[in-house]
Tab-separated table of C-alpha atoms in Angstrom:
chain	number	residue	atom	x	y	z
O	1	MET	CA	-98.981	134.398	-44.203
O	2	SER	CA	-97.865	130.580	-43.753
O	3	ILE	CA	-98.607	128.483	-46.567
O	4	LEU	CA	-100.761	126.400	-44.236
O	5	LYS	CA	-103.197	129.924	-43.645
O	6	GLU	CA	-102.853	130.263	-47.564
O	7	LEU	CA	-104.356	127.489	-47.601
O	8	GLN	CA	-106.717	127.042	-45.472
O	9	TRP	CA	-108.158	129.852	-46.675
O	10	ARG	CA	-108.644	128.161	-50.177
O	11	GLY	CA	-110.397	125.552	-48.893
O	12	LEU	CA	-107.789	123.265	-49.254
O	13	ILE	CA	-107.127	121.531	-47.578
O	14	LYS	CA	-108.871	117.668	-46.953
O	15	GLN	CA	-106.988	115.570	-44.595
O	16	ILE	CA	-103.103	116.974	-43.538
O	17	THR	CA	-100.834	114.044	-41.398
O	18	ASN	CA	-98.733	116.638	-38.469
O	19	GLU	CA	-99.837	120.688	-39.237
O	20	GLU	CA	-96.104	121.120	-37.160
O	21	ARG	CA	-94.209	119.020	-39.621
O	22	LEU	CA	-95.336	121.686	-42.806
O	23	LEU	CA	-94.731	125.289	-41.121
O	24	LYS	CA	-91.144	123.319	-39.708
O	25	ALA	CA	-91.122	122.505	-44.626
O	26	GLU	CA	-92.049	125.541	-44.768
O	27	LYS	CA	-88.991	127.048	-42.680
O	28	ASN	CA	-86.652	125.077	-44.170
O	29	HIS	CA	-87.399	125.352	-47.296
O	30	SER	CA	-87.489	121.890	-47.938
O	31	ALA	CA	-89.283	119.712	-50.982
O	32	VAL	CA	-92.779	118.594	-51.261
O	33	TYR	CA	-93.695	116.989	-54.068
O	34	CYS	CA	-96.258	115.664	-56.079
O	35	GLY	CA	-96.821	113.018	-58.378
O	36	PHE	CA	-98.897	112.373	-61.934
O	37	ASP	CA	-98.629	108.888	-63.137
O	38	PRO	CA	-98.526	108.907	-67.531
O	39	THR	CA	-102.023	106.967	-68.584
O	40	ALA	CA	-102.782	109.012	-71.411
O	41	ASP	CA	-100.455	112.083	-73.334
O	42	SER	CA	-101.950	114.519	-71.497
O	43	LEU	CA	-102.957	115.792	-68.979
O	44	HIS	CA	-106.485	117.024	-68.014
O	45	VAL	CA	-108.740	120.024	-66.297
O	46	GLY	CA	-109.353	117.841	-63.483
O	47	HIS	CA	-105.154	117.484	-62.715
O	48	LEU	CA	-104.992	121.903	-62.591
O	49	MET	CA	-105.414	121.620	-58.703
O	50	MET	CA	-102.735	119.563	-58.187
O	51	ILE	CA	-99.925	121.927	-60.962
O	52	ILE	CA	-101.211	124.830	-59.161
O	53	MET	CA	-100.393	123.701	-54.762
O	54	LEU	CA	-97.421	122.981	-56.397
O	55	LYS	CA	-96.713	126.550	-57.817
O	56	ARG	CA	-98.245	127.470	-55.166
O	57	PHE	CA	-95.827	125.825	-51.982
O	58	SER	CA	-92.940	126.816	-54.584
O	59	ASP	CA	-93.662	131.167	-54.458
O	60	PHE	CA	-93.854	129.674	-50.485
O	61	GLY	CA	-90.236	128.748	-50.812
O	62	PHE	CA	-90.986	125.018	-51.130
O	63	LYS	CA	-88.660	123.601	-53.609
O	64	ALA	CA	-91.112	121.266	-55.550
O	65	ILE	CA	-90.577	117.969	-57.790
O	66	ALA	CA	-93.227	117.319	-60.037
O	67	LEU	CA	-92.412	113.169	-59.845
O	68	VAL	CA	-94.304	111.510	-63.292
O	69	GLY	CA	-94.346	108.604	-62.658
O	70	GLY	CA	-93.357	106.226	-65.449
O	71	GLY	CA	-92.693	103.341	-63.473
O	72	THR	CA	-95.871	102.985	-61.232
O	73	GLY	CA	-97.689	104.164	-64.468
O	74	MET	CA	-96.208	100.981	-65.341
O	75	ILE	CA	-98.825	99.107	-62.205
O	76	GLY	CA	-101.552	101.543	-61.372
O	77	ASP	CA	-103.338	102.710	-59.100
O	78	PRO	CA	-106.162	100.896	-57.484
O	79	SER	CA	-107.633	103.256	-55.854
O	80	PHE	CA	-111.568	103.237	-56.097
O	81	LYS	CA	-111.417	101.914	-59.562
O	82	SER	CA	-114.554	98.633	-60.089
O	83	ASP	CA	-112.271	96.892	-62.331
O	84	GLU	CA	-108.439	96.854	-62.666
O	85	ARG	CA	-106.468	99.051	-65.257
O	86	GLN	CA	-105.581	98.469	-68.651
O	87	LEU	CA	-101.967	98.472	-68.814
O	88	GLN	CA	-100.394	100.151	-70.947
O	89	THR	CA	-96.969	99.201	-73.144
O	90	ASN	CA	-93.370	100.089	-72.572
O	91	GLU	CA	-93.375	102.363	-76.156
O	92	GLN	CA	-97.042	104.014	-75.012
O	93	LEU	CA	-95.854	104.664	-71.185
O	94	LEU	CA	-92.385	105.878	-72.620
O	95	LYS	CA	-94.137	108.782	-75.541
O	96	ASN	CA	-97.185	109.639	-72.764
O	97	PHE	CA	-94.140	110.767	-69.841
O	98	ASN	CA	-91.788	112.549	-72.168
O	99	SER	CA	-95.059	114.041	-74.038
O	100	ILE	CA	-96.326	115.319	-69.882
O	101	GLU	CA	-93.101	115.912	-68.351
O	102	LYS	CA	-92.777	118.579	-71.732
O	103	GLN	CA	-96.619	119.854	-70.435
O	104	LEU	CA	-95.528	120.590	-67.137
O	105	LYS	CA	-92.102	122.374	-67.888
O	106	SER	CA	-93.614	124.819	-70.853
O	107	ILE	CA	-96.751	125.841	-67.890
O	108	ILE	CA	-94.483	125.884	-64.539
O	109	LYS	CA	-91.376	127.217	-64.414
O	110	GLY	CA	-88.282	127.034	-61.479
O	111	VAL	CA	-90.261	122.881	-61.120
O	112	GLU	CA	-87.416	119.379	-60.927
O	113	PHE	CA	-88.995	116.786	-62.388
O	114	LYS	CA	-88.381	113.337	-61.441
O	115	ASN	CA	-89.044	109.767	-62.727
O	116	ASN	CA	-89.915	107.071	-60.528
O	117	LYS	CA	-88.821	104.463	-62.547
O	118	ASP	CA	-85.078	105.360	-62.460
O	119	TRP	CA	-85.352	103.630	-59.013
O	120	LEU	CA	-88.028	101.575	-58.525
O	121	GLY	CA	-86.534	99.881	-62.893
O	122	LYS	CA	-82.856	99.151	-60.383
O	123	PHE	CA	-85.012	96.900	-57.771
O	124	SER	CA	-85.482	92.823	-58.915
O	125	MET	CA	-88.539	91.504	-57.028
O	126	ILE	CA	-86.638	89.750	-54.382
O	127	ASP	CA	-85.020	92.870	-53.573
O	128	PHE	CA	-88.251	94.494	-52.756
O	129	LEU	CA	-89.880	91.861	-51.442
O	130	ARG	CA	-87.103	92.303	-48.718
O	131	GLU	CA	-86.547	95.799	-48.623
O	132	VAL	CA	-89.172	97.035	-49.171
O	133	GLY	CA	-91.867	93.805	-48.387
O	134	LYS	CA	-91.284	92.902	-45.198
O	135	ASP	CA	-91.866	96.517	-43.495
O	136	PHE	CA	-95.816	96.200	-44.562
O	137	ASN	CA	-97.610	94.170	-42.874
O	138	ILE	CA	-100.690	92.502	-44.669
O	139	SER	CA	-103.667	93.229	-42.750
O	140	TYR	CA	-102.187	96.829	-42.499
O	141	LEU	CA	-102.851	97.064	-46.317
O	142	LEU	CA	-105.715	95.350	-45.969
O	143	ASN	CA	-107.668	98.745	-43.997
O	144	LYS	CA	-106.560	100.806	-47.152
O	145	GLU	CA	-109.599	101.950	-47.866
O	146	SER	CA	-109.033	102.370	-51.940
O	147	ILE	CA	-107.717	98.000	-51.500
O	148	ALA	CA	-110.654	97.211	-49.194
O	149	THR	CA	-113.157	97.569	-51.415
O	150	ARG	CA	-111.609	96.506	-53.921
O	151	ILE	CA	-112.107	92.638	-52.592
O	152	SER	CA	-114.930	92.027	-53.400
O	153	THR	CA	-115.032	93.332	-56.918
O	154	GLY	CA	-111.927	91.869	-57.978
O	155	LEU	CA	-107.587	93.080	-56.913
O	156	SER	CA	-104.944	91.607	-58.668
O	157	PHE	CA	-101.933	90.937	-56.177
O	158	THR	CA	-100.792	94.121	-59.043
O	159	GLU	CA	-102.308	96.907	-57.939
O	160	PHE	CA	-102.001	94.823	-54.412
O	161	SER	CA	-97.970	96.449	-54.889
O	162	TYR	CA	-99.318	100.374	-55.460
O	163	THR	CA	-99.499	101.652	-51.897
O	164	MET	CA	-96.121	99.987	-51.903
O	165	LEU	CA	-94.564	101.514	-54.163
O	166	GLN	CA	-95.705	105.328	-53.440
O	167	ALA	CA	-95.134	105.920	-50.144
O	168	TYR	CA	-91.209	103.816	-51.426
O	169	ASP	CA	-90.959	106.929	-53.514
O	170	PHE	CA	-91.637	108.505	-51.047
O	171	TYR	CA	-88.856	107.231	-48.823
O	172	HIS	CA	-86.672	107.369	-51.696
O	173	LEU	CA	-87.329	111.648	-52.013
O	174	TYR	CA	-87.053	112.441	-48.515
O	175	ILE	CA	-83.702	110.721	-47.822
O	176	ASN	CA	-81.379	110.727	-52.051
O	177	ASP	CA	-83.931	115.534	-51.890
O	178	ASP	CA	-84.871	116.204	-48.355
O	179	CYS	CA	-88.809	116.090	-49.127
O	180	LYS	CA	-90.320	116.630	-46.516
O	181	VAL	CA	-94.313	116.890	-47.851
O	182	GLN	CA	-96.033	114.931	-50.552
O	183	LEU	CA	-99.593	116.114	-51.684
O	184	GLY	CA	-102.269	114.143	-54.051
O	185	GLY	CA	-105.677	114.320	-54.072
O	186	SER	CA	-108.510	113.026	-52.048
O	187	ASP	CA	-108.396	109.859	-52.709
O	188	GLN	CA	-104.823	109.032	-52.947
O	189	TRP	CA	-104.910	109.607	-48.499
O	190	GLY	CA	-104.521	105.928	-48.201
O	191	ASN	CA	-100.797	106.525	-50.126
O	192	LEU	CA	-100.000	109.337	-48.866
O	193	THR	CA	-100.337	107.948	-45.310
O	194	SER	CA	-98.490	105.112	-46.057
O	195	GLY	CA	-95.771	106.965	-47.183
O	196	THR	CA	-96.147	108.277	-43.602
O	197	ASP	CA	-96.006	105.753	-41.507
O	198	TYR	CA	-92.968	103.442	-44.099
O	199	ILE	CA	-90.833	106.445	-43.460
O	200	SER	CA	-91.699	106.393	-39.983
O	201	SER	CA	-90.472	103.238	-39.595
O	202	LYS	CA	-87.636	103.558	-41.620
O	203	VAL	CA	-85.709	106.994	-40.228
O	204	GLY	CA	-87.873	105.974	-36.300
O	205	SER	CA	-90.918	107.563	-35.473
O	206	ASP	CA	-89.277	110.280	-33.547
O	207	LYS	CA	-87.449	111.366	-36.634
O	208	THR	CA	-89.650	111.777	-39.079
O	209	GLU	CA	-89.787	114.717	-40.754
O	210	ALA	CA	-92.029	113.963	-43.133
O	211	VAL	CA	-96.395	114.712	-43.308
O	212	GLY	CA	-98.685	113.936	-46.056
O	213	VAL	CA	-101.667	116.974	-47.242
O	214	THR	CA	-104.741	116.121	-49.260
O	215	ILE	CA	-106.832	118.408	-51.111
O	216	PRO	CA	-110.277	118.116	-51.779
O	217	LEU	CA	-111.818	116.222	-55.411
O	218	LEU	CA	-113.245	119.775	-57.532
O	219	LEU	CA	-116.608	118.651	-57.994
O	220	LYS	CA	-119.327	120.758	-59.000
O	221	ALA	CA	-121.613	122.437	-56.846
O	222	ASP	CA	-123.893	119.905	-58.185
O	223	GLY	CA	-122.167	117.264	-56.820
O	224	THR	CA	-121.112	115.673	-60.112
O	225	LYS	CA	-117.293	115.654	-61.804
O	226	PHE	CA	-115.656	118.065	-62.102
O	227	GLY	CA	-113.521	118.564	-65.568
O	228	LYS	CA	-116.114	116.221	-68.384
O	229	THR	CA	-118.372	117.530	-71.321
O	230	SER	CA	-120.044	115.946	-73.249
O	231	SER	CA	-117.273	116.201	-75.391
O	232	GLY	CA	-114.995	114.451	-73.233
O	233	ALA	CA	-112.046	115.531	-71.219
O	234	ILE	CA	-110.481	118.478	-71.275
O	235	TRP	CA	-107.587	118.504	-71.908
O	236	LEU	CA	-104.223	121.428	-71.393
O	237	ASP	CA	-103.107	120.229	-74.757
O	238	GLU	CA	-103.619	122.695	-77.759
O	239	ASN	CA	-103.962	120.110	-79.851
O	240	LYS	CA	-106.110	117.444	-77.152
O	241	THR	CA	-108.852	121.518	-76.472
O	242	SER	CA	-107.569	124.579	-78.645
O	243	VAL	CA	-105.935	127.371	-76.215
O	244	TYR	CA	-110.384	128.610	-77.593
O	245	ASN	CA	-113.113	126.348	-76.139
O	246	PHE	CA	-110.123	126.036	-73.231
O	247	TYR	CA	-110.618	129.462	-72.864
O	248	GLN	CA	-114.630	129.190	-72.854
O	249	PHE	CA	-114.998	126.428	-70.125
O	250	TRP	CA	-114.195	128.895	-67.939
O	251	LEU	CA	-115.782	131.592	-69.423
O	252	ASN	CA	-119.582	128.805	-69.124
O	253	GLN	CA	-118.795	127.807	-65.547
O	254	THR	CA	-121.768	128.249	-63.837
O	255	ASP	CA	-121.541	131.615	-60.628
O	256	GLU	CA	-121.578	129.266	-57.615
O	257	ASP	CA	-119.103	127.104	-58.790
O	258	SER	CA	-116.528	130.242	-60.839
O	259	GLN	CA	-116.749	131.801	-57.065
O	260	ASN	CA	-115.176	128.369	-56.096
O	261	PHE	CA	-112.469	127.594	-59.213
O	262	ILE	CA	-111.678	131.372	-58.766
O	263	LYS	CA	-110.462	130.195	-54.746
O	264	PHE	CA	-108.828	127.303	-56.320
O	265	LEU	CA	-107.570	127.489	-59.583
O	266	THR	CA	-106.211	131.655	-59.514
O	267	PHE	CA	-103.463	133.567	-57.001
O	268	TYR	CA	-105.748	136.303	-56.626
O	269	ASN	CA	-105.365	137.150	-52.620
O	270	GLU	CA	-108.556	137.195	-50.520
O	271	ASN	CA	-109.010	140.191	-51.044
O	272	GLU	CA	-109.196	140.364	-55.034
O	273	ILE	CA	-111.673	136.948	-54.996
O	274	LYS	CA	-113.769	139.433	-51.883
O	275	LYS	CA	-113.864	142.383	-54.385
O	276	LEU	CA	-114.581	140.745	-58.001
O	277	ILE	CA	-117.549	138.867	-55.860
O	278	GLU	CA	-118.959	141.683	-55.491
O	279	THR	CA	-118.779	143.548	-58.147
O	280	HIS	CA	-119.972	140.405	-60.618
O	281	ARG	CA	-123.195	140.700	-58.004
O	282	ASN	CA	-123.734	143.880	-59.259
O	283	GLU	CA	-123.534	143.579	-62.769
O	284	PRO	CA	-124.014	139.546	-63.245
O	285	LYS	CA	-124.012	139.892	-67.034
O	286	ASN	CA	-120.367	141.193	-67.237
O	287	ARG	CA	-119.387	137.498	-65.381
O	288	HIS	CA	-116.634	139.730	-64.159
O	289	VAL	CA	-115.631	136.030	-61.764
O	290	GLN	CA	-116.382	134.052	-65.413
O	291	LYS	CA	-114.114	136.308	-67.412
O	292	ALA	CA	-111.220	136.594	-64.705
O	293	LEU	CA	-111.197	132.473	-64.133
O	294	ALA	CA	-110.667	131.801	-67.445
O	295	GLU	CA	-107.799	134.503	-68.641
O	296	SER	CA	-105.687	133.738	-65.406
O	297	LEU	CA	-106.425	130.074	-66.069
O	298	THR	CA	-105.650	130.239	-69.798
O	299	ASN	CA	-101.944	132.880	-69.382
O	300	PHE	CA	-101.359	130.069	-66.430
O	301	VAL	CA	-101.163	126.423	-68.971
O	302	HIS	CA	-101.066	129.007	-72.370
O	303	GLY	CA	-99.973	132.076	-72.015
O	304	GLN	CA	-100.422	135.354	-72.737
O	305	GLU	CA	-100.594	135.133	-76.145
O	306	LYS	CA	-102.372	132.105	-76.925
O	307	LEU	CA	-104.635	134.095	-73.891
O	308	ASP	CA	-105.212	137.094	-76.461
O	309	GLN	CA	-106.357	135.058	-79.641
O	310	ALA	CA	-108.555	133.172	-77.799
O	311	LYS	CA	-110.210	136.816	-76.392
O	312	LEU	CA	-110.026	137.316	-80.168
O	313	LEU	CA	-111.264	134.938	-81.542
O	314	THR	CA	-114.428	135.138	-78.290
O	315	GLU	CA	-115.210	138.483	-79.769
O	316	GLY	CA	-114.948	137.269	-83.260
O	317	PHE	CA	-117.393	134.493	-82.707
O	318	PHE	CA	-119.695	136.627	-80.390
O	319	LYS	CA	-119.686	140.012	-82.755
O	320	GLY	CA	-120.068	137.175	-85.927
O	321	SER	CA	-117.139	138.976	-87.399
O	322	ILE	CA	-114.950	136.227	-87.196
O	323	PHE	CA	-114.469	136.796	-91.553
O	324	ASP	CA	-112.877	140.193	-90.147
O	325	LEU	CA	-110.640	138.440	-88.250
O	326	ASP	CA	-106.238	137.796	-89.655
O	327	LYS	CA	-106.064	134.766	-91.865
O	328	SER	CA	-103.412	133.490	-88.815
O	329	LEU	CA	-106.909	133.772	-86.120
O	330	ILE	CA	-109.761	132.314	-89.076
O	331	GLU	CA	-107.019	128.933	-88.490
O	332	LEU	CA	-107.455	128.361	-84.889
O	333	ALA	CA	-111.031	129.376	-84.821
O	334	ILE	CA	-111.321	126.042	-87.259
O	335	LYS	CA	-109.810	124.076	-84.317
O	336	SER	CA	-112.801	125.302	-82.066
O	337	MET	CA	-115.242	123.800	-84.017
O	338	ASN	CA	-117.158	121.185	-85.298
O	339	SER	CA	-115.652	119.511	-88.024
O	340	ILE	CA	-116.754	116.505	-90.384
O	341	GLU	CA	-115.666	115.147	-94.297
O	342	VAL	CA	-117.624	115.874	-97.364
O	343	LYS	CA	-116.905	115.067	-100.794
O	344	LYS	CA	-118.091	117.256	-103.207
O	345	ASN	CA	-120.102	115.415	-104.808
O	346	GLU	CA	-123.072	115.303	-101.349
O	347	SER	CA	-125.781	117.899	-101.295
O	348	LEU	CA	-124.972	120.132	-99.188
O	349	ALA	CA	-128.287	120.355	-97.007
O	350	ASP	CA	-127.212	116.271	-95.779
O	351	SER	CA	-123.665	117.718	-94.759
O	352	LEU	CA	-125.636	120.350	-92.915
O	353	ILE	CA	-127.783	117.831	-91.234
O	354	LYS	CA	-124.560	115.432	-91.127
O	355	VAL	CA	-123.293	118.543	-88.200
O	356	LYS	CA	-125.287	118.982	-86.333
O	357	ALA	CA	-125.403	122.884	-87.573
O	358	VAL	CA	-129.569	121.876	-87.872
O	359	GLN	CA	-131.942	118.969	-87.458
O	360	SER	CA	-133.834	118.118	-91.027
O	361	LYS	CA	-134.435	119.822	-94.321
O	362	ARG	CA	-137.251	120.726	-93.211
O	363	GLU	CA	-135.551	122.637	-90.123
O	364	LEU	CA	-132.976	124.017	-92.894
O	365	ARG	CA	-135.689	125.522	-94.867
O	366	GLU	CA	-136.510	127.245	-91.794
O	367	PHE	CA	-133.133	128.903	-91.260
O	368	ILE	CA	-132.760	129.919	-94.921
O	369	ALA	CA	-136.364	131.747	-95.119
O	370	SER	CA	-134.768	133.624	-91.497
O	371	LYS	CA	-131.436	134.656	-93.073
O	372	ALA	CA	-130.167	133.207	-90.196
O	373	ILE	CA	-127.778	130.224	-91.894
O	374	SER	CA	-124.475	130.892	-94.113
O	375	TYR	CA	-120.900	129.385	-96.135
O	376	ASN	CA	-118.130	130.938	-96.476
O	377	ASN	CA	-120.136	134.460	-95.065
O	378	VAL	CA	-122.960	133.661	-97.994
O	379	VAL	CA	-125.326	133.810	-97.379
O	380	LEU	CA	-127.420	130.658	-97.520
O	381	VAL	CA	-130.634	131.417	-100.355
O	382	LYS	CA	-131.996	127.375	-100.990
O	383	GLU	CA	-131.242	124.064	-100.200
O	384	ASP	CA	-129.929	121.943	-103.091
O	385	LEU	CA	-126.716	122.826	-103.844
O	386	LEU	CA	-123.824	120.699	-103.746
O	387	ILE	CA	-120.285	120.630	-102.081
O	388	ALA	CA	-119.285	120.554	-104.942
O	389	ASP	CA	-121.170	124.507	-105.982
O	390	ILE	CA	-119.842	126.563	-103.050
O	391	ASN	CA	-116.134	128.255	-103.733
O	392	PRO	CA	-114.027	126.367	-100.504
O	393	ILE	CA	-111.312	129.196	-98.809
O	394	PHE	CA	-108.115	127.551	-96.884
O	395	GLU	CA	-107.854	125.345	-99.999
O	396	ASN	CA	-110.304	123.044	-99.030
O	397	LYS	CA	-112.803	124.166	-95.455
O	398	ILE	CA	-116.632	125.558	-95.828
O	399	ILE	CA	-116.844	127.639	-92.778
O	400	ILE	CA	-121.249	127.507	-91.698
O	401	LYS	CA	-122.619	129.858	-89.964
O	402	LYS	CA	-126.077	128.848	-87.591
O	403	GLY	CA	-127.510	131.868	-86.055
O	404	LYS	CA	-124.874	134.816	-84.186
O	405	LYS	CA	-122.436	132.175	-82.918
O	406	SER	CA	-123.058	128.579	-83.603
O	407	TYR	CA	-119.656	127.619	-86.554
O	408	PHE	CA	-118.757	124.595	-88.276
O	409	VAL	CA	-116.791	122.679	-90.670
O	410	LEU	CA	-117.017	120.883	-93.607
O	411	THR	CA	-113.188	119.635	-94.827
O	412	ILE	CA	-113.501	118.358	-98.666
O	413	ILE	CA	-112.138	115.311	-99.036
């Protein structure tokens, strides 16, 4: 099977500039790249589609290149944003760049990393305008959807120039790294075609082998944006989103969403996915597809050892045996719980309301009456306890359990 057929059955091609060139690039084991701008110190699950796309191309014999935009990150992509990005300091960009490069290296083995600041940073303004700017017609740029949609609301020349910078990135990699394919989300189509058109203008329309491929935006079945929860983004950095919460995020997807995501985001083949979906339909309560999705992605991002820990924590949380886990796992569990800081002279009741374990003292009394709330594995029997009356665990922690599987942490300061 070719990479083209692989992407087609998975529904992973939104637009492609030239299918024949893609197949030729595969035959010649050319390079493929996609870019990640260092706008934060971690990538999130919204980036997983592109990370996994690089791995797919690598598995089909392409040389995969991850371009972390140390240069373009200083500008900001205007694509369909309602206002200008806030420019980051050089220090913050460097911190983000180093964090993302380290993160990607831990996830994808055998991928080459590039920083476009290495070549964009060498241009003077005059040089860039002479060597690159002269090849871009203003009317051509104004027809780019990402630019046209911003003209009425305001667009600085800084962001207006972004598509030229990205086009030059593709040209630089095309000439120096035999990179024939650029990948991007569907909102990047204008930038990708700027690159293929620019390369065509430089090497000749009859000689160019450049191809751009966009993938669909990852949306939920209801059309809402994927990767956001009530508590915020789901990060790939375990210090920002715990491995347990990452695992649970995938485990809690709906049947419809999980059946789409397992095609988009895992390496199960077509027959394996059909069997998983069929098994799931016969035993929906066992959530076979969600479990396969959660295990595959947690292993891909965090590794088998962290996946095993997440599964043990899941068993501990949902079977009520968290205090039977070893100390290191309980410490990991604590990182996954809603937590607040409290003082010794505070009442436990007020602290439980503050951490949102209960809504009111009246509700707390109902939980106490039904013996449904505990602290450090001790059933709570009265509401007038002070934090000082409770012996903490792990030096300064109080673990609250409400019902069968809701946990909270009070950290004594």
